[in-house]
Amino acid sequence: MTISERIVRTTSQQLLPGMTCLDEWQLRMQATLNFATCFSKEQVARLAWDVTTHHFAGLIGVVMHLSPQRILRQAASLSQGDMDYLMVDLVLNGELLCVTPFGEVTARSGDILLLDLLQESAVCIERPASILSWILPRAAWLEEPSALHGQVINHRQPAARLLGVHLKELIACSDTLHANDVAFYGEESTHLLVRALSQTLGSGTQHEKEHPLLGRLCLYIERHLHDRSLSPLALSQRFGLARASLYRLFEPMGGVAGYIRKRRLIRARRYLLEPRYRHLRISQVADQCGLEAASFSRLFVQAFGLPPRQVRELCLSAKTLPFEEEADIQRAHLGWFRQL
């Protein structure tokens, strides 16, 4: 991957032919991580952006200079695409007000905001802001990261200070890295992010106090996806929870049954893409992910737009997996996300 393929810049000063500033920005946000955006009339008139995206072979860094707006992950969009990532936002300048089903938090300059892209959120930018966002695959985390959604690490904490320096310097030298360096520093930076954030947020956070079971429930689900007896009823009995309480906990994530099904389908997709699982038949992939072979293909197509067999064939032939129709402007970014 050349530097021009690895580092992509877009700006409101260079629009695509025939596109208005608003149309292009909304299309770009939808095409990459399926974000919706919302503006007042005054904000539309002042809309501007300068975004540079860096691919580090398993880690993606995005430097964003944005005008005021709201950036949304809504319930309707959570079922679209494969957003199996955690976003780590380092606020460089300005302020972010983040609203999740668990409450409101404010991240200011130097703070770090964490967002689980499988859950609802609204990030409000009232004044121009600069953000350094890092996108990590869920599989990189030592434990299920759902409970980190909407957490803020204050800029005075050692983790925010040390990670801030490291991540800014990684971006600063990005265009000087050779191919082997890119993979090495991407992997090491991912480990640093995960370990530092897990250490800092491992105990006593407000989110964990309010929802002490959510992280344990998600981790239990992840470890038992192969078990077909895994169900809302089984979880209620295993954790001593009323069904209504369980449903309330998972409501922001599309419901408990929907969450289990999505996690199973994402694991099945991973099995189909990884060479070490090529020996498994499609029915065996379904079985190992706790899915019925008879309904597996239909559910997989609903989730990802392609049947399982075609996904495997495309992977084996080393072709890029086609996504729906966001076409040319973000094709490189979509390819990057599939490599995470």
Tab-separated table of C-alpha atoms in Angstrom:
chain	number	residue	atom	x	y	z
A	1	MET	CA	0.000	0.000	0.000
A	2	THR	CA	1.530	3.306	-1.112
A	3	ILE	CA	1.422	6.470	0.987
A	4	SER	CA	-1.294	7.935	-1.246
A	5	GLU	CA	-3.380	4.789	-0.716
A	6	ARG	CA	-2.686	4.687	3.029
A	7	ILE	CA	-3.310	8.369	3.805
A	8	VAL	CA	-6.464	9.940	2.370
A	9	ARG	CA	-7.500	13.573	2.827
A	10	THR	CA	-10.887	15.116	2.130
A	11	THR	CA	-11.891	18.745	2.573
A	12	SER	CA	-14.914	20.941	2.023
A	13	GLN	CA	-12.698	23.110	-0.178
A	14	GLN	CA	-12.525	20.362	-2.835
A	15	LEU	CA	-15.991	18.977	-3.519
A	16	LEU	CA	-16.882	16.212	-5.921
A	17	PRO	CA	-18.463	17.384	-9.210
A	18	GLY	CA	-22.163	18.109	-8.863
A	19	MET	CA	-22.203	17.772	-5.064
A	20	THR	CA	-23.187	20.430	-2.552
A	21	CYS	CA	-21.148	20.753	0.625
A	22	LEU	CA	-23.964	19.259	2.723
A	23	ASP	CA	-24.702	16.378	0.340
A	24	GLU	CA	-21.064	15.315	0.097
A	25	TRP	CA	-20.419	15.464	3.842
A	26	GLN	CA	-23.528	13.424	4.639
A	27	LEU	CA	-22.600	10.868	1.986
A	28	ARG	CA	-19.060	10.530	3.312
A	29	MET	CA	-20.249	10.077	6.888
A	30	GLN	CA	-22.810	7.490	5.806
A	31	ALA	CA	-20.379	5.627	3.544
A	32	THR	CA	-17.654	5.041	6.109
A	33	LEU	CA	-19.059	4.265	9.552
A	34	ASN	CA	-22.778	4.743	8.831
A	35	PHE	CA	-23.057	7.984	10.804
A	36	ALA	CA	-25.995	10.327	10.330
A	37	THR	CA	-25.508	14.083	10.717
A	38	CYS	CA	-27.877	16.853	11.800
A	39	PHE	CA	-27.534	20.622	11.303
A	40	SER	CA	-29.368	23.835	12.019
A	41	LYS	CA	-29.792	26.253	9.105
A	42	GLU	CA	-26.957	28.378	10.473
A	43	GLN	CA	-24.705	25.320	10.776
A	44	VAL	CA	-25.406	24.297	7.164
A	45	ALA	CA	-24.284	27.736	5.988
A	46	ARG	CA	-21.025	27.366	7.974
A	47	LEU	CA	-20.422	23.680	7.209
A	48	ALA	CA	-16.736	22.875	6.699
A	49	TRP	CA	-14.449	19.925	7.251
A	50	ASP	CA	-10.869	18.818	6.793
A	51	VAL	CA	-10.391	15.100	7.416
A	52	THR	CA	-7.233	13.031	6.978
A	53	THR	CA	-7.449	9.254	7.461
A	54	HIS	CA	-4.394	7.091	8.173
A	55	HIS	CA	-4.349	3.306	7.809
A	56	PHE	CA	-1.939	1.496	10.158
A	57	ALA	CA	-2.643	-2.142	9.226
A	58	GLY	CA	-5.198	-3.045	11.878
A	59	LEU	CA	-5.684	0.441	13.312
A	60	ILE	CA	-7.219	3.507	11.672
A	61	GLY	CA	-6.502	7.065	12.782
A	62	VAL	CA	-8.623	10.013	11.625
A	63	VAL	CA	-7.725	13.667	12.171
A	64	MET	CA	-10.900	15.751	11.876
A	65	HIS	CA	-11.366	19.519	11.900
A	66	LEU	CA	-15.140	20.001	11.964
A	67	SER	CA	-17.670	22.815	12.053
A	68	PRO	CA	-20.652	22.639	14.473
A	69	GLN	CA	-23.062	19.717	13.949
A	70	ARG	CA	-24.540	16.601	15.536
A	71	ILE	CA	-23.110	13.176	14.623
A	72	LEU	CA	-25.515	10.332	15.301
A	73	ARG	CA	-25.539	6.567	15.638
A	74	GLN	CA	-29.261	5.816	15.613
A	75	ALA	CA	-31.196	2.626	16.232
A	76	ALA	CA	-32.206	2.422	12.567
A	77	SER	CA	-28.584	2.416	11.418
A	78	LEU	CA	-27.154	-0.061	13.930
A	79	SER	CA	-28.402	-3.061	11.973
A	80	GLN	CA	-26.830	-1.826	8.725
A	81	GLY	CA	-23.279	-2.786	7.847
A	82	ASP	CA	-20.683	-4.395	10.089
A	83	MET	CA	-19.623	-1.746	12.596
A	84	ASP	CA	-17.843	-4.090	14.975
A	85	TYR	CA	-15.495	-1.392	16.256
A	86	LEU	CA	-14.758	0.826	19.203
A	87	MET	CA	-13.950	4.471	18.484
A	88	VAL	CA	-11.479	6.289	20.733
A	89	ASP	CA	-11.798	10.076	20.336
A	90	LEU	CA	-8.967	12.297	21.586
A	91	VAL	CA	-10.240	15.886	21.682
A	92	LEU	CA	-7.513	18.163	20.322
A	93	ASN	CA	-9.479	21.416	20.489
A	94	GLY	CA	-13.050	22.320	21.335
A	95	GLU	CA	-15.658	20.321	23.209
A	96	LEU	CA	-17.877	17.283	22.560
A	97	LEU	CA	-21.187	16.674	24.305
A	98	CYS	CA	-21.964	12.958	24.031
A	99	VAL	CA	-25.431	11.582	24.737
A	100	THR	CA	-25.939	7.815	25.116
A	101	PRO	CA	-28.813	5.799	26.610
A	102	PHE	CA	-26.746	5.771	29.815
A	103	GLY	CA	-26.490	9.558	30.190
A	104	GLU	CA	-24.588	12.653	29.051
A	105	VAL	CA	-20.860	13.340	29.250
A	106	THR	CA	-18.680	16.192	28.052
A	107	ALA	CA	-15.202	15.688	26.598
A	108	ARG	CA	-12.947	18.731	26.466
A	109	SER	CA	-9.494	19.404	25.049
A	110	GLY	CA	-7.142	16.577	26.032
A	111	ASP	CA	-9.954	14.257	27.163
A	112	ILE	CA	-10.592	10.844	25.568
A	113	LEU	CA	-14.143	9.726	24.701
A	114	LEU	CA	-14.953	6.066	23.979
A	115	LEU	CA	-17.851	4.986	21.746
A	116	ASP	CA	-19.047	1.472	20.971
A	117	LEU	CA	-20.296	1.658	17.369
A	118	LEU	CA	-22.819	-1.118	18.021
A	119	GLN	CA	-24.705	1.213	20.392
A	120	GLU	CA	-26.657	4.442	20.006
A	121	SER	CA	-24.985	7.803	20.550
A	122	ALA	CA	-25.219	11.465	19.642
A	123	VAL	CA	-22.112	13.665	19.638
A	124	CYS	CA	-22.923	17.378	19.655
A	125	ILE	CA	-20.317	19.897	18.449
A	126	GLU	CA	-21.455	23.428	19.324
A	127	ARG	CA	-18.246	25.202	18.264
A	128	PRO	CA	-15.545	24.219	15.729
A	129	ALA	CA	-13.578	21.262	17.072
A	130	SER	CA	-10.542	19.158	16.206
A	131	ILE	CA	-10.575	15.447	17.036
A	132	LEU	CA	-8.110	12.602	16.615
A	133	SER	CA	-10.222	9.442	16.340
A	134	TRP	CA	-8.862	5.909	16.503
A	135	ILE	CA	-10.920	2.964	15.298
A	136	LEU	CA	-10.098	-0.453	16.749
A	137	PRO	CA	-11.703	-3.811	15.972
A	138	ARG	CA	-13.715	-5.310	18.794
A	139	ALA	CA	-11.570	-8.449	18.557
A	140	ALA	CA	-8.545	-6.443	19.790
A	141	TRP	CA	-10.045	-6.009	23.256
A	142	LEU	CA	-9.162	-8.372	26.047
A	143	GLU	CA	-12.745	-8.341	27.290
A	144	GLU	CA	-16.057	-7.345	25.736
A	145	PRO	CA	-15.913	-3.506	25.480
A	146	SER	CA	-19.674	-2.719	25.465
A	147	ALA	CA	-19.550	-1.266	28.975
A	148	LEU	CA	-16.991	1.355	27.849
A	149	HIS	CA	-19.613	3.118	25.704
A	150	GLY	CA	-19.837	6.823	26.549
A	151	GLN	CA	-16.934	6.834	29.009
A	152	VAL	CA	-14.564	9.801	29.258
A	153	ILE	CA	-10.972	9.760	30.475
A	154	ASN	CA	-10.093	13.179	31.864
A	155	HIS	CA	-7.079	14.928	30.367
A	156	ARG	CA	-5.433	15.051	33.802
A	157	GLN	CA	-5.277	11.275	34.080
A	158	PRO	CA	-1.967	9.635	33.121
A	159	ALA	CA	-3.633	7.439	30.483
A	160	ALA	CA	-5.035	10.445	28.610
A	161	ARG	CA	-1.760	12.361	28.804
A	162	LEU	CA	0.482	9.479	27.746
A	163	LEU	CA	-1.840	8.154	25.046
A	164	GLY	CA	-2.376	11.667	23.731
A	165	VAL	CA	1.340	12.220	23.199
A	166	HIS	CA	1.849	8.795	21.611
A	167	LEU	CA	-1.109	9.007	19.229
A	168	LYS	CA	-0.357	12.533	18.066
A	169	GLU	CA	3.257	11.591	17.366
A	170	LEU	CA	2.172	8.466	15.474
A	171	ILE	CA	0.089	10.642	13.157
A	172	ALA	CA	2.917	13.178	12.846
A	173	CYS	CA	5.341	10.574	11.483
A	174	SER	CA	2.770	8.559	9.514
A	175	ASP	CA	3.928	9.691	6.085
A	176	THR	CA	7.550	8.709	6.840
A	177	LEU	CA	6.835	5.097	7.828
A	178	HIS	CA	7.854	2.210	5.585
A	179	ALA	CA	5.472	-0.699	4.948
A	180	ASN	CA	6.962	-2.911	7.690
A	181	ASP	CA	6.954	0.005	10.124
A	182	VAL	CA	3.269	0.668	9.473
A	183	ALA	CA	2.240	-2.859	10.459
A	184	PHE	CA	4.538	-2.914	13.502
A	185	TYR	CA	3.531	0.454	14.948
A	186	GLY	CA	-0.138	-0.151	14.169
A	187	GLU	CA	-0.100	-3.402	16.111
A	188	GLU	CA	1.912	-2.013	19.034
A	189	SER	CA	-0.262	1.099	19.252
A	190	THR	CA	-3.378	-1.072	19.317
A	191	HIS	CA	-1.942	-3.055	22.247
A	192	LEU	CA	-1.043	0.178	24.039
A	193	LEU	CA	-4.520	1.637	23.551
A	194	VAL	CA	-6.300	-1.488	24.710
A	195	ARG	CA	-4.123	-2.129	27.759
A	196	ALA	CA	-4.012	1.509	28.898
A	197	LEU	CA	-7.747	2.043	28.513
A	198	SER	CA	-8.610	-1.300	30.106
A	199	GLN	CA	-6.339	-0.506	33.062
A	200	THR	CA	-7.798	2.967	33.523
A	201	LEU	CA	-11.436	1.941	33.143
A	202	GLY	CA	-11.166	-1.465	34.762
A	203	SER	CA	-12.975	-0.575	37.969
A	204	GLY	CA	-15.078	2.039	39.680
A	205	THR	CA	-16.355	3.903	36.603
A	206	GLN	CA	-19.756	5.549	36.688
A	207	HIS	CA	-21.037	3.379	33.858
A	208	GLU	CA	-20.059	0.189	35.660
A	209	LYS	CA	-21.685	1.418	38.852
A	210	GLU	CA	-24.943	2.106	37.018
A	211	HIS	CA	-24.858	-1.085	34.943
A	212	PRO	CA	-22.545	-3.525	36.740
A	213	LEU	CA	-23.918	-6.516	34.827
A	214	LEU	CA	-23.725	-5.241	31.256
A	215	GLY	CA	-20.026	-5.924	30.726
A	216	ARG	CA	-20.289	-9.382	32.334
A	217	LEU	CA	-23.381	-10.235	30.302
A	218	CYS	CA	-21.719	-9.276	27.025
A	219	LEU	CA	-18.572	-11.188	27.902
A	220	TYR	CA	-20.623	-14.278	28.833
A	221	ILE	CA	-22.495	-14.035	25.515
A	222	GLU	CA	-19.224	-13.762	23.597
A	223	ARG	CA	-17.841	-16.883	25.289
A	224	HIS	CA	-21.001	-18.929	24.660
A	225	LEU	CA	-21.990	-17.976	21.121
A	226	HIS	CA	-21.466	-21.581	20.051
A	227	ASP	CA	-24.081	-22.799	22.537
A	228	ARG	CA	-27.526	-22.945	20.928
A	229	SER	CA	-29.155	-22.895	24.334
A	230	LEU	CA	-27.913	-19.315	24.792
A	231	SER	CA	-31.061	-17.191	24.936
A	232	PRO	CA	-32.672	-14.341	26.898
A	233	LEU	CA	-34.272	-16.920	29.191
A	234	ALA	CA	-30.936	-18.673	29.786
A	235	LEU	CA	-29.258	-15.353	30.587
A	236	SER	CA	-32.051	-14.372	32.985
A	237	GLN	CA	-31.644	-17.642	34.852
A	238	ARG	CA	-27.835	-17.612	34.802
A	239	PHE	CA	-27.564	-14.036	36.180
A	240	GLY	CA	-30.699	-14.002	38.336
A	241	LEU	CA	-32.289	-11.194	36.313
A	242	ALA	CA	-35.915	-10.508	35.566
A	243	ARG	CA	-36.599	-10.638	31.823
A	244	ALA	CA	-37.732	-6.993	31.887
A	245	SER	CA	-34.438	-5.907	33.485
A	246	LEU	CA	-32.440	-7.841	30.919
A	247	TYR	CA	-34.364	-6.271	28.063
A	248	ARG	CA	-33.844	-2.760	29.472
A	249	LEU	CA	-30.082	-3.313	29.653
A	250	PHE	CA	-29.871	-4.413	26.013
A	251	GLU	CA	-32.470	-2.061	24.579
A	252	PRO	CA	-29.815	0.478	23.419
A	253	MET	CA	-28.109	-2.373	21.531
A	254	GLY	CA	-31.181	-3.532	19.647
A	255	GLY	CA	-32.479	-5.984	22.248
A	256	VAL	CA	-30.824	-9.013	23.796
A	257	ALA	CA	-31.938	-11.567	21.177
A	258	GLY	CA	-30.902	-9.240	18.358
A	259	TYR	CA	-27.541	-8.627	20.019
A	260	ILE	CA	-26.847	-12.365	20.359
A	261	ARG	CA	-27.815	-12.987	16.727
A	262	LYS	CA	-25.624	-10.137	15.472
A	263	ARG	CA	-22.632	-11.354	17.487
A	264	ARG	CA	-23.105	-14.867	16.058
A	265	LEU	CA	-23.322	-13.581	12.489
A	266	ILE	CA	-20.240	-11.396	12.927
A	267	ARG	CA	-18.303	-14.387	14.275
A	268	ALA	CA	-19.516	-16.469	11.307
A	269	ARG	CA	-18.348	-13.769	8.918
A	270	ARG	CA	-14.944	-13.817	10.594
A	271	TYR	CA	-14.740	-17.597	10.192
A	272	LEU	CA	-15.563	-17.291	6.487
A	273	LEU	CA	-12.871	-14.664	5.961
A	274	GLU	CA	-10.043	-16.285	7.930
A	275	PRO	CA	-7.872	-18.819	6.035
A	276	ARG	CA	-7.490	-21.060	9.109
A	277	TYR	CA	-11.214	-21.911	8.950
A	278	ARG	CA	-11.300	-22.798	5.237
A	279	HIS	CA	-11.653	-26.496	6.085
A	280	LEU	CA	-15.078	-25.899	7.651
A	281	ARG	CA	-18.180	-26.404	5.536
A	282	ILE	CA	-20.733	-23.563	5.558
A	283	SER	CA	-23.051	-25.669	7.722
A	284	GLN	CA	-20.197	-26.267	10.179
A	285	VAL	CA	-19.520	-22.524	10.401
A	286	ALA	CA	-23.173	-21.987	11.257
A	287	ASP	CA	-23.078	-24.744	13.867
A	288	GLN	CA	-19.930	-23.436	15.562
A	289	CYS	CA	-21.550	-20.009	15.844
A	290	GLY	CA	-24.764	-21.354	17.368
A	291	LEU	CA	-26.861	-20.765	14.233
A	292	GLU	CA	-29.280	-23.114	12.477
A	293	ALA	CA	-27.926	-24.198	9.080
A	294	ALA	CA	-31.396	-23.911	7.524
A	295	SER	CA	-31.726	-20.190	8.294
A	296	PHE	CA	-28.034	-19.228	8.273
A	297	SER	CA	-27.805	-18.049	4.666
A	298	ARG	CA	-30.962	-15.942	4.893
A	299	LEU	CA	-29.831	-14.221	8.098
A	300	PHE	CA	-26.322	-13.697	6.728
A	301	VAL	CA	-27.631	-12.037	3.553
A	302	GLN	CA	-29.878	-9.782	5.639
A	303	ALA	CA	-26.911	-8.693	7.745
A	304	PHE	CA	-24.166	-8.357	5.111
A	305	GLY	CA	-25.813	-8.295	1.684
A	306	LEU	CA	-24.030	-11.410	0.352
A	307	PRO	CA	-24.537	-15.150	0.891
A	308	PRO	CA	-21.901	-16.949	3.008
A	309	ARG	CA	-20.567	-19.028	0.110
A	310	GLN	CA	-19.932	-15.935	-2.024
A	311	VAL	CA	-18.124	-14.207	0.830
A	312	ARG	CA	-15.809	-17.199	1.193
A	313	GLU	CA	-15.216	-17.444	-2.593
A	314	LEU	CA	-14.354	-13.764	-2.833
A	315	CYS	CA	-11.973	-14.112	0.095
A	316	LEU	CA	-10.258	-17.157	-1.405
A	317	SER	CA	-9.821	-15.372	-4.737
A	318	ALA	CA	-8.301	-12.386	-2.886
A	319	LYS	CA	-10.853	-9.982	-4.304
A	320	THR	CA	-12.220	-7.015	-2.413
A	321	LEU	CA	-15.608	-7.656	-0.891
A	322	PRO	CA	-18.186	-5.409	-2.551
A	323	PHE	CA	-20.217	-3.188	-0.264
A	324	GLU	CA	-23.545	-1.766	-1.163
A	325	GLU	CA	-23.551	1.362	-3.231
A	326	GLU	CA	-21.490	4.029	-1.568
A	327	ALA	CA	-19.325	3.531	-4.667
A	328	ASP	CA	-16.236	5.520	-5.364
A	329	ILE	CA	-15.687	8.239	-2.817
A	330	GLN	CA	-14.993	5.988	0.192
A	331	ARG	CA	-14.075	2.656	-1.405
A	332	ALA	CA	-10.565	2.829	0.067
A	333	HIS	CA	-11.893	3.411	3.581
A	334	LEU	CA	-14.339	0.531	3.370
A	335	GLY	CA	-11.522	-1.749	2.280
A	336	TRP	CA	-9.472	-0.630	5.263
A	337	PHE	CA	-12.245	-1.471	7.720
A	338	ARG	CA	-12.453	-5.005	6.362
A	339	GLN	CA	-8.794	-5.493	7.220
A	340	LEU	CA	-9.259	-4.623	10.911
